[in-house]
Short mmCIF file of C-alpha atoms in Angstrom, two decimals:
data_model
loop_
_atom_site.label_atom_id
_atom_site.label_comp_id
_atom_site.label_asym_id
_atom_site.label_seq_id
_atom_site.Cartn_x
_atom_site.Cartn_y
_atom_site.Cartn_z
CA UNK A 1 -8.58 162.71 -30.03
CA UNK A 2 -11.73 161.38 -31.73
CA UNK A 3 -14.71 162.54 -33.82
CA UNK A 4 -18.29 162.54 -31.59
CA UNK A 5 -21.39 163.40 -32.81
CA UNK A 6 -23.17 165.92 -30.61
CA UNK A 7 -25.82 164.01 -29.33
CA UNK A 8 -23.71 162.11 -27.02
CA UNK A 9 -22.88 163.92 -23.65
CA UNK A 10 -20.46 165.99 -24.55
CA UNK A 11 -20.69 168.80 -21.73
CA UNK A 12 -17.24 169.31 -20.00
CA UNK A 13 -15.32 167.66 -23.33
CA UNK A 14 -12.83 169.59 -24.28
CA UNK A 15 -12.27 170.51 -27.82
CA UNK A 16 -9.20 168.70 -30.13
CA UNK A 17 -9.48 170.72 -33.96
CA UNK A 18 -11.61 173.58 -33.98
CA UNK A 19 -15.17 174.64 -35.56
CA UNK A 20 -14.44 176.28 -38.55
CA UNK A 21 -17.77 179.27 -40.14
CA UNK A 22 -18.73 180.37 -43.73
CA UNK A 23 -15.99 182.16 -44.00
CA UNK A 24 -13.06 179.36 -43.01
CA UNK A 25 -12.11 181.77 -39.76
CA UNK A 26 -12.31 180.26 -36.14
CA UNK A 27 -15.90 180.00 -34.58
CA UNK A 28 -14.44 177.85 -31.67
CA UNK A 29 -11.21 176.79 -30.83
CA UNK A 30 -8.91 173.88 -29.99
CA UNK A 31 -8.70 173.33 -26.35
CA UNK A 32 -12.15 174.91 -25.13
CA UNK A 33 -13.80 173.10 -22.91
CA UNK A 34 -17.76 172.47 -23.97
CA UNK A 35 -20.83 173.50 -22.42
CA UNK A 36 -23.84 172.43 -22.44
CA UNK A 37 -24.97 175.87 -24.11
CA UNK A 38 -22.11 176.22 -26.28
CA UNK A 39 -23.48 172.45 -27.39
CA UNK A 40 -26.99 174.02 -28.00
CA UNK A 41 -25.39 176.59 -30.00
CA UNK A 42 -23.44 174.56 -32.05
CA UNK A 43 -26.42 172.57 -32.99
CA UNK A 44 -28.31 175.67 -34.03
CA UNK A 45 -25.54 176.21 -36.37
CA UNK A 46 -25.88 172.51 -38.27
CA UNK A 47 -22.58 171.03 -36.47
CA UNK A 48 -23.43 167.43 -35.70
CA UNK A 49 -19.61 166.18 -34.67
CA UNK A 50 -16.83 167.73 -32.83
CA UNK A 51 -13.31 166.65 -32.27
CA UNK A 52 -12.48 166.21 -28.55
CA UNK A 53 -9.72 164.95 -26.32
CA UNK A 54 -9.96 161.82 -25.01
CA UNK A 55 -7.42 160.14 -22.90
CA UNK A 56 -8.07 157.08 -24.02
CA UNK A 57 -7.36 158.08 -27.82
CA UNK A 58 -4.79 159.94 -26.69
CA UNK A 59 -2.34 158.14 -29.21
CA UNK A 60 -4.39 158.68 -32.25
CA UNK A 61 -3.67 161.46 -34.83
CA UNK A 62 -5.98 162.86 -37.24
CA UNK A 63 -4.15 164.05 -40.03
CA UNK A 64 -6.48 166.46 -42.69
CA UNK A 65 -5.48 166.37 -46.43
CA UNK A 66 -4.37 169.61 -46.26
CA UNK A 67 -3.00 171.82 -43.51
CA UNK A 68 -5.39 173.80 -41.08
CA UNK A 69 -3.58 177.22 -42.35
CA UNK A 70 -4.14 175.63 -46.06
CA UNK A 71 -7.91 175.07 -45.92
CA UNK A 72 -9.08 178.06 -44.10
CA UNK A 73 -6.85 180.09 -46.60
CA UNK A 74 -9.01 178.17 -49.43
CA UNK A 75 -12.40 178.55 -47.29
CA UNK A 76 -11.75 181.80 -46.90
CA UNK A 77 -10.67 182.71 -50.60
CA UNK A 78 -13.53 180.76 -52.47
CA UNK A 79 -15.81 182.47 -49.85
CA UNK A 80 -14.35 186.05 -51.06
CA UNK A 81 -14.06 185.07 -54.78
CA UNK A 82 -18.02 184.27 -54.97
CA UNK A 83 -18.87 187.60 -52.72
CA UNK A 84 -16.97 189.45 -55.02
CA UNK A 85 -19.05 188.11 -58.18
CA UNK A 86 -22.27 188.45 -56.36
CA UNK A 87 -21.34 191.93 -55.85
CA UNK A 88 -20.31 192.29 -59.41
CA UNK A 89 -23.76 190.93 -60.83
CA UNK A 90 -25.88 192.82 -58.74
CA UNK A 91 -24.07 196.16 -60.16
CA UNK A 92 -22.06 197.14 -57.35
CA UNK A 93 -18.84 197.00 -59.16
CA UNK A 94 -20.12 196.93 -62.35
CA UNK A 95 -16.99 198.96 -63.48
CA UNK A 96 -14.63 197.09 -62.36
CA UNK A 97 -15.58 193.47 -62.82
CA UNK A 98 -13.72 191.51 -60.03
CA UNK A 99 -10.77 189.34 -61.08
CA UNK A 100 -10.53 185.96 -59.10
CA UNK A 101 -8.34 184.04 -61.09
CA UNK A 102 -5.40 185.04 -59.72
CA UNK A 103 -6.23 184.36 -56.41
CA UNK A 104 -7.55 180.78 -56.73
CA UNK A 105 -5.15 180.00 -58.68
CA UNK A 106 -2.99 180.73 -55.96
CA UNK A 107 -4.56 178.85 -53.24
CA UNK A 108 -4.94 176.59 -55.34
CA UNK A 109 -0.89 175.57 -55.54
CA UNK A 110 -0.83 175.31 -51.60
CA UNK A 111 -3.29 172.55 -51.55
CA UNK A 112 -1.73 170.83 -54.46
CA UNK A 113 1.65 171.18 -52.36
CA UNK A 114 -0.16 169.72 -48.88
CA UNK A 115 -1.74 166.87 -51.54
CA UNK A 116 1.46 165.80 -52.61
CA UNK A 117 3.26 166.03 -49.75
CA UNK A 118 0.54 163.76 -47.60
CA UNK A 119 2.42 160.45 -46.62
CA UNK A 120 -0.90 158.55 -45.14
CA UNK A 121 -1.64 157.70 -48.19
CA UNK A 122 -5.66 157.92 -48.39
CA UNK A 123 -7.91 161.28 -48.26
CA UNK A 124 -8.93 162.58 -45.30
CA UNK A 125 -11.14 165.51 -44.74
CA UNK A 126 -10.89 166.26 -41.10
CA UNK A 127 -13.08 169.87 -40.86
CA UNK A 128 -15.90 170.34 -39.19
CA UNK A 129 -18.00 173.83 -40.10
CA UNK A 130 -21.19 175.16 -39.76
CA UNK A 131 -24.21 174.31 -42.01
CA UNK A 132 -24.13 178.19 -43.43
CA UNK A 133 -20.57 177.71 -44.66
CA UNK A 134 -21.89 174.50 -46.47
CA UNK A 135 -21.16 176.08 -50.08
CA UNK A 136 -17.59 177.11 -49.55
CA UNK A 137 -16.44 174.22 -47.51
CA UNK A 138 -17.99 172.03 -50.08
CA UNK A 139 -16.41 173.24 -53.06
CA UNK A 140 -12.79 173.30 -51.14
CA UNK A 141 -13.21 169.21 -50.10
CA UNK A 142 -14.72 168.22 -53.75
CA UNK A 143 -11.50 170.51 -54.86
CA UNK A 144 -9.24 168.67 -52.54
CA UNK A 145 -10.76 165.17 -53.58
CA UNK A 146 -10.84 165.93 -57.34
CA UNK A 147 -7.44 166.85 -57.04
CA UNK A 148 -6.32 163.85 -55.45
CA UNK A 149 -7.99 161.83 -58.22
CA UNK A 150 -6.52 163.39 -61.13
CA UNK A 151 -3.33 163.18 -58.90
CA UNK A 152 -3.81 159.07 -58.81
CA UNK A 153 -4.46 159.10 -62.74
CA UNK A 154 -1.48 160.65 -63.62
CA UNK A 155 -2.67 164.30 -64.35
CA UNK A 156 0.07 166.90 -65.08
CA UNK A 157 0.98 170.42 -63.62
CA UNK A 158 -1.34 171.82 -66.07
CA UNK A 159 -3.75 169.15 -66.36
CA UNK A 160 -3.89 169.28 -62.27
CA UNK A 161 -4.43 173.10 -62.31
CA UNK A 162 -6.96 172.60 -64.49
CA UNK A 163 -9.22 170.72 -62.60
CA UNK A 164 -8.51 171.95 -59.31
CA UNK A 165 -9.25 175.41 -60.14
CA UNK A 166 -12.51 174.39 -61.63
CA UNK A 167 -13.44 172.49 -58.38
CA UNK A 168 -12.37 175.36 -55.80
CA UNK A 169 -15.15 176.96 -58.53
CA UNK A 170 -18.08 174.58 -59.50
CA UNK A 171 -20.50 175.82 -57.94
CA UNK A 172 -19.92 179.91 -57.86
CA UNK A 173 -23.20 179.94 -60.41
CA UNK A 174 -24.97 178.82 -56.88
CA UNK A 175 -24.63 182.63 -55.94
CA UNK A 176 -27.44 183.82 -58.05
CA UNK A 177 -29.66 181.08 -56.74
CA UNK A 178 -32.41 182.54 -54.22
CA UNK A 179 -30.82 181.72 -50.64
CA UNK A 180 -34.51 180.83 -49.81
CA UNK A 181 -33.92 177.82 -52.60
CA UNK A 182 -30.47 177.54 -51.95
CA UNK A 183 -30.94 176.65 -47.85
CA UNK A 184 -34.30 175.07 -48.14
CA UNK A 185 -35.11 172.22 -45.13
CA UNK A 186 -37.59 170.23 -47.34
CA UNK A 187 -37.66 169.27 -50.67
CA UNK A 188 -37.82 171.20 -54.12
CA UNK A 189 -40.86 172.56 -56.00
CA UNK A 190 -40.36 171.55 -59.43
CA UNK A 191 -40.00 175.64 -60.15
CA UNK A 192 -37.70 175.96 -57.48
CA UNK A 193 -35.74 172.33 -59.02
CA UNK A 194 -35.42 173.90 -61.69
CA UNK A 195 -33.94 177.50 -60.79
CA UNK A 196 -31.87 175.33 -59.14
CA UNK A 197 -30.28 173.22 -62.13
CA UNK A 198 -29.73 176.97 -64.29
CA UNK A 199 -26.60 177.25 -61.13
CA UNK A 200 -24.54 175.22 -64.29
CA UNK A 201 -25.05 177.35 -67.09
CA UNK A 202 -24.90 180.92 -64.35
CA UNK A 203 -21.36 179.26 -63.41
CA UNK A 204 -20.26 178.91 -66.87
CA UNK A 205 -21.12 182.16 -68.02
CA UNK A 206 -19.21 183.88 -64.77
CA UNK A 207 -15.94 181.97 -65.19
CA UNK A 208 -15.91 181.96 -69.11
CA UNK A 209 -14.86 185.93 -69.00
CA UNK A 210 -12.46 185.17 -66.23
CA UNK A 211 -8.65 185.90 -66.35
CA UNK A 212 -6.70 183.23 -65.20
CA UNK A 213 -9.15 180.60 -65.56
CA UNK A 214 -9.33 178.50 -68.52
CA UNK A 215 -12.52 177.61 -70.64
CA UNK A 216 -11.83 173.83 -69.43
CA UNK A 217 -12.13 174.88 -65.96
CA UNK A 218 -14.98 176.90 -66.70
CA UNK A 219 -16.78 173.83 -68.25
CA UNK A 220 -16.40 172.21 -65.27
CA UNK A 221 -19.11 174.15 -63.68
CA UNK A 222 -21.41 173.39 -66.71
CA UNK A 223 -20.94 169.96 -66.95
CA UNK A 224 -20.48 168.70 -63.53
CA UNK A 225 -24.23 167.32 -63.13
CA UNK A 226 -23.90 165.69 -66.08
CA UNK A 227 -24.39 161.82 -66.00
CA UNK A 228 -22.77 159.13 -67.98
CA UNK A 229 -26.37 158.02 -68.93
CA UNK A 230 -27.66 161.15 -70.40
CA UNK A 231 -29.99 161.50 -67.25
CA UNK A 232 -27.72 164.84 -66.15
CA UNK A 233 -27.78 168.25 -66.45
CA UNK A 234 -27.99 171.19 -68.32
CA UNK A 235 -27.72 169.20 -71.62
CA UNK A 236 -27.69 165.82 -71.08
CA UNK A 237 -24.82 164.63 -72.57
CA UNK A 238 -23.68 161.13 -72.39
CA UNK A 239 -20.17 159.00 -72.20
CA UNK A 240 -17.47 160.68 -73.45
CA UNK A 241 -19.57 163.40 -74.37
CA UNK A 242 -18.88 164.93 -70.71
CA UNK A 243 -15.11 165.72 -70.24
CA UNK A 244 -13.43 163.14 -67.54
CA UNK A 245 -12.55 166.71 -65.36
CA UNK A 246 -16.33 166.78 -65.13
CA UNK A 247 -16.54 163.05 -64.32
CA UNK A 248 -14.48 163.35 -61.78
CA UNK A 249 -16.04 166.43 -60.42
CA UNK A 250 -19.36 165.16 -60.62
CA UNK A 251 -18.54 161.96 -58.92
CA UNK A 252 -16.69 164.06 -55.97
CA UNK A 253 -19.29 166.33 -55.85
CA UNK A 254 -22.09 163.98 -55.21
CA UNK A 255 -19.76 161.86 -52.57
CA UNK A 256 -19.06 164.95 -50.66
CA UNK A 257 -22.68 165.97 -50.67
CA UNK A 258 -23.94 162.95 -49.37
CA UNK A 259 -21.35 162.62 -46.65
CA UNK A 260 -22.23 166.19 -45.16
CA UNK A 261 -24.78 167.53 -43.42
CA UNK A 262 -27.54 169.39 -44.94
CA UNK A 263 -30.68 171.98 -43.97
CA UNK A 264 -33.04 169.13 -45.02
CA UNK A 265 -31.28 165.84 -44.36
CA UNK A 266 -28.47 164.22 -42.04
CA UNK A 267 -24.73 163.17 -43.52
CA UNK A 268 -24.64 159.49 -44.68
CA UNK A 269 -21.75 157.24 -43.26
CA UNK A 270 -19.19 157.46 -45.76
CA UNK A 271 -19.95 154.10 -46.91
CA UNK A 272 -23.30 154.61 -47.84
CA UNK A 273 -21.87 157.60 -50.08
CA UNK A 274 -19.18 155.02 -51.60
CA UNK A 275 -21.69 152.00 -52.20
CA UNK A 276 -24.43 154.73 -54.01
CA UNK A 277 -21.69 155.55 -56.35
CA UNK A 278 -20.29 151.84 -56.96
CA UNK A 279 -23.94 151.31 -57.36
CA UNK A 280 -24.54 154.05 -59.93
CA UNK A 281 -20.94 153.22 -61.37
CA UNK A 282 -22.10 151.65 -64.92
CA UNK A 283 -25.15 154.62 -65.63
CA UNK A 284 -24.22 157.54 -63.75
CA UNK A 285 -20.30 157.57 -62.77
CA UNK A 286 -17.31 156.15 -64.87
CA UNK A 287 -16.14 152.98 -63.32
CA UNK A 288 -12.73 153.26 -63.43
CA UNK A 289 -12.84 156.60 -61.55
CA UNK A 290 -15.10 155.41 -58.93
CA UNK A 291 -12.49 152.50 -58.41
CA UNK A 292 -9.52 154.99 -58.34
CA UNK A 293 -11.69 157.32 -56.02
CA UNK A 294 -12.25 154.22 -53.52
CA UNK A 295 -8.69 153.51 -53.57
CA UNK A 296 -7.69 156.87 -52.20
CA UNK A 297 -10.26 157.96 -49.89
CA UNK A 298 -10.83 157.14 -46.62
CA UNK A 299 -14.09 155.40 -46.53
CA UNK A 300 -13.65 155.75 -42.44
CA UNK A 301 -11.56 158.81 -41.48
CA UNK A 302 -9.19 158.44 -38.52
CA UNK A 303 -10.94 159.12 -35.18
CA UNK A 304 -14.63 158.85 -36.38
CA UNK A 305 -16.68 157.22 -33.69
CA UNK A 306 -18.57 154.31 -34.72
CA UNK A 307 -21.30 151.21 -33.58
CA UNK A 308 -20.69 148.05 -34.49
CA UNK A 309 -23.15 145.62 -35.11
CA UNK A 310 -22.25 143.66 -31.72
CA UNK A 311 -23.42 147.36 -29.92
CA UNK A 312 -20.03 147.76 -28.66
CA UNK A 313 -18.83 151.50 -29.96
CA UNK A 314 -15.44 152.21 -30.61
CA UNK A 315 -13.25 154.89 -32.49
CA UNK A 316 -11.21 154.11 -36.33
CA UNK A 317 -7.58 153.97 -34.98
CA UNK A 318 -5.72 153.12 -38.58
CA UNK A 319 -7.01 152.34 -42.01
CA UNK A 320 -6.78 148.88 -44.24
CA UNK A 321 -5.26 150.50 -47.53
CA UNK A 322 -6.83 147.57 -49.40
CA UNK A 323 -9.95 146.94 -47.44
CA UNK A 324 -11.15 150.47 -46.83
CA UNK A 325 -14.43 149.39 -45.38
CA UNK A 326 -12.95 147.08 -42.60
CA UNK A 327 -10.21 149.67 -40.29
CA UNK A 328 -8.61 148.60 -37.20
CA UNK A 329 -10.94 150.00 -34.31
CA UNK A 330 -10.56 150.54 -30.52
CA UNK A 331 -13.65 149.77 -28.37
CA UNK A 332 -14.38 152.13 -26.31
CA UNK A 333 -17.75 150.41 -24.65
CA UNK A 334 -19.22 147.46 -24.67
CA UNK A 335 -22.58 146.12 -25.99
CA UNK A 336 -24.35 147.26 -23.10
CA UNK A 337 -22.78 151.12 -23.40
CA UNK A 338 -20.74 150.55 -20.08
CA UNK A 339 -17.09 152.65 -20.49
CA UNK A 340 -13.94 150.64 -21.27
CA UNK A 341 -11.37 151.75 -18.93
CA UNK A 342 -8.92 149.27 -20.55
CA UNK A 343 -9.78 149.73 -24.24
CA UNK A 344 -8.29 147.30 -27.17
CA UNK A 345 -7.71 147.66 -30.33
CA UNK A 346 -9.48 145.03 -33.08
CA UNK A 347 -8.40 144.49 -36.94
CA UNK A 348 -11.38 143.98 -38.71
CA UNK A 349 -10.56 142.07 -41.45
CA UNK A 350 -9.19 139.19 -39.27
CA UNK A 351 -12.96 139.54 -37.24
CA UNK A 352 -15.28 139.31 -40.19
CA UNK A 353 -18.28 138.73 -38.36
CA UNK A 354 -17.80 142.29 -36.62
CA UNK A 355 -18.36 145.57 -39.00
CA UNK A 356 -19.39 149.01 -38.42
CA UNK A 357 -23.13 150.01 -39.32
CA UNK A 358 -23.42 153.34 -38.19
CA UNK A 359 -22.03 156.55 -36.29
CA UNK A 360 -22.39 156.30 -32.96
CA UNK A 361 -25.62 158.29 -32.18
#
């Protein structure tokens, strides 16, 4: 299988991993075969690649971080645990203020389980959802990439816990944003900016008075805007100021936004989401963690379909554990866009004038 994006032909493709919605359940599945409508449709909804069978990539397997079962669980829970406190602030179950702890905490240990038992070495995140489902989705990858940091430095059972709970839950003060602000095309007002930022301080307050979730957790959600710099968010704290769970957060946070698309803007390659953090690695990120990040993420998942600056397009077969940037990739055309019936396979670090510069569109 490989990753497309939809504006290639894709009519009569049939489908490898399916299309996950807001709620982590099955919008499409595996094995459907694509029309041209059910294309159109899937644009509407914000999905810009799909997985599909190809015989020529017939040998390559794309391998998620975590289980299918595993993240649509998560999706699914986070999803549930935010209805449940929008419900509970707008007075519907006032009485009985829900209790989510529990329940992400739960989820929480079968991703840490798929995490540690992944043999491949570096992160991938393999799901493709709609735009809608952009908040829960979100906070389950940063979880699943936070975790796999604090996994690389060492963190303990607790320590792990900690920060993956707080991940799955960063964002849950985004529920009492306006969905008008929340899922706006364009850019911010500086009113609207600034209902915006108060998500930090709303998230704190929620999981504070939560069961099951400690107060380091819950500072996650405060401080995860916060910049090494002081230029952050709600309080501008600076250094070592900002705990490292929120460092690494923050960092994961912003990587996963950039590489996923949004109402107002298109995903960046993953690169581009890796070099603006290198490149904001000394006044808004913590170095170190950006290099331990970079060492354990795929900068190029598996399968992704890719132009190279020759205009040949081919597909990521296998990563290059110590040169993320430069995979092994199979061309699939050639420079002028005719179809490789014989396809080959090319290590790019032994063909350094060759690199990738963009999906292929």
């Amino acid at each position: 299988m490989r990753l497309a994006p939809v504006s290639l032909s894709l009519a009569d493709a049939v489908l490898a991993k399916p299309v996950l919605d807001e709620k982590g359940m099955i919008l499409v599945g595996a094995g459907v075969k694509l029309s041209e409508r059910m294309i159109t449709r899937l644009k509407q909804l914000g999905v810009s690649s799909l997985y599909i069978e190809d015989k020529r990539t017939d040998d390559i397997v794309i391998v998620d971080a975590v289980s299918d079962e595993t993240r649509r669980h998560a999706v699914n829970t986070v999803y549930n645990s935010m209805l449940q406190m929008i419900d509970s602030e707008r007075g519907a179950r006032r009485a009985s203020r829900p209790q989510i702890g529990r329940e992400v905490s739960k989820v929480f240990q079968d991703i840490l389980a798929d995490l540690k038992a992944n043999s491949t070495g570096l992160i991938n995140l393999a799901s493709i959802f709609t735009v809608d489902g952009y908040l829960y989705h979100h906070s389950v990858n940063v979880a699943i990439l936070s975790t796999a940091v604090g996994l690389a430095k060492g963190y303990g059972q607790k320590e792990i816990t900690e920060i993956g709970i707080g991940a799955l839950l960063h964002d849950i003060g985004c529920t009492k944003v306006p969905q008008e602000i929340l899922n706006k095309p364009g850019r911010y007002s500086d009113l609207e900016y600034e209902m915006m930022k108060k998500h930090s301080e709303w998230g704190f307050e929620m999981l504070r008075e939560q069961d099951g979730i400690s107060l380091l957790s819950a500072h996650i959600a405060y401080q995860h805007h916060e910049r090494l710099d002081g230029s952050g968010y709600p309080r501008g704290l600076q250094g070592e100021e900002i705990h490292e769970y929120s460092r690494i957060v923050g960092m994961c946070d912003v990587y996963e936004a950039l590489t996923s698309k949004r109402f107002h803007r298109d995903a960046f390659l993953p690169h581009e989401a890796l070099e603006f953090i290198l490149g904001g690695g000394t006044g808004l990120f913590d170095l170190s963690l950006v290099r331990l990040f970079a060492k354990n993420v795929a900068v190029y998942p598996i399968g992704m379909t890719v132009k190279l600056n020759t205009d040949e397009t081919a597909v990521v077969v296998s990563l290059n554990p110590e040169y993320p940037q430069r995979p092994v990739v199979r061309l699939l055309s050639d420079e002028y866009g005719r179809r490789l019936d014989s396809p080959y396979d090319i290590d790019l670090t032994k063909e350094l004038t060759m690199m990738i510069v963009s999906y292929n569109e």
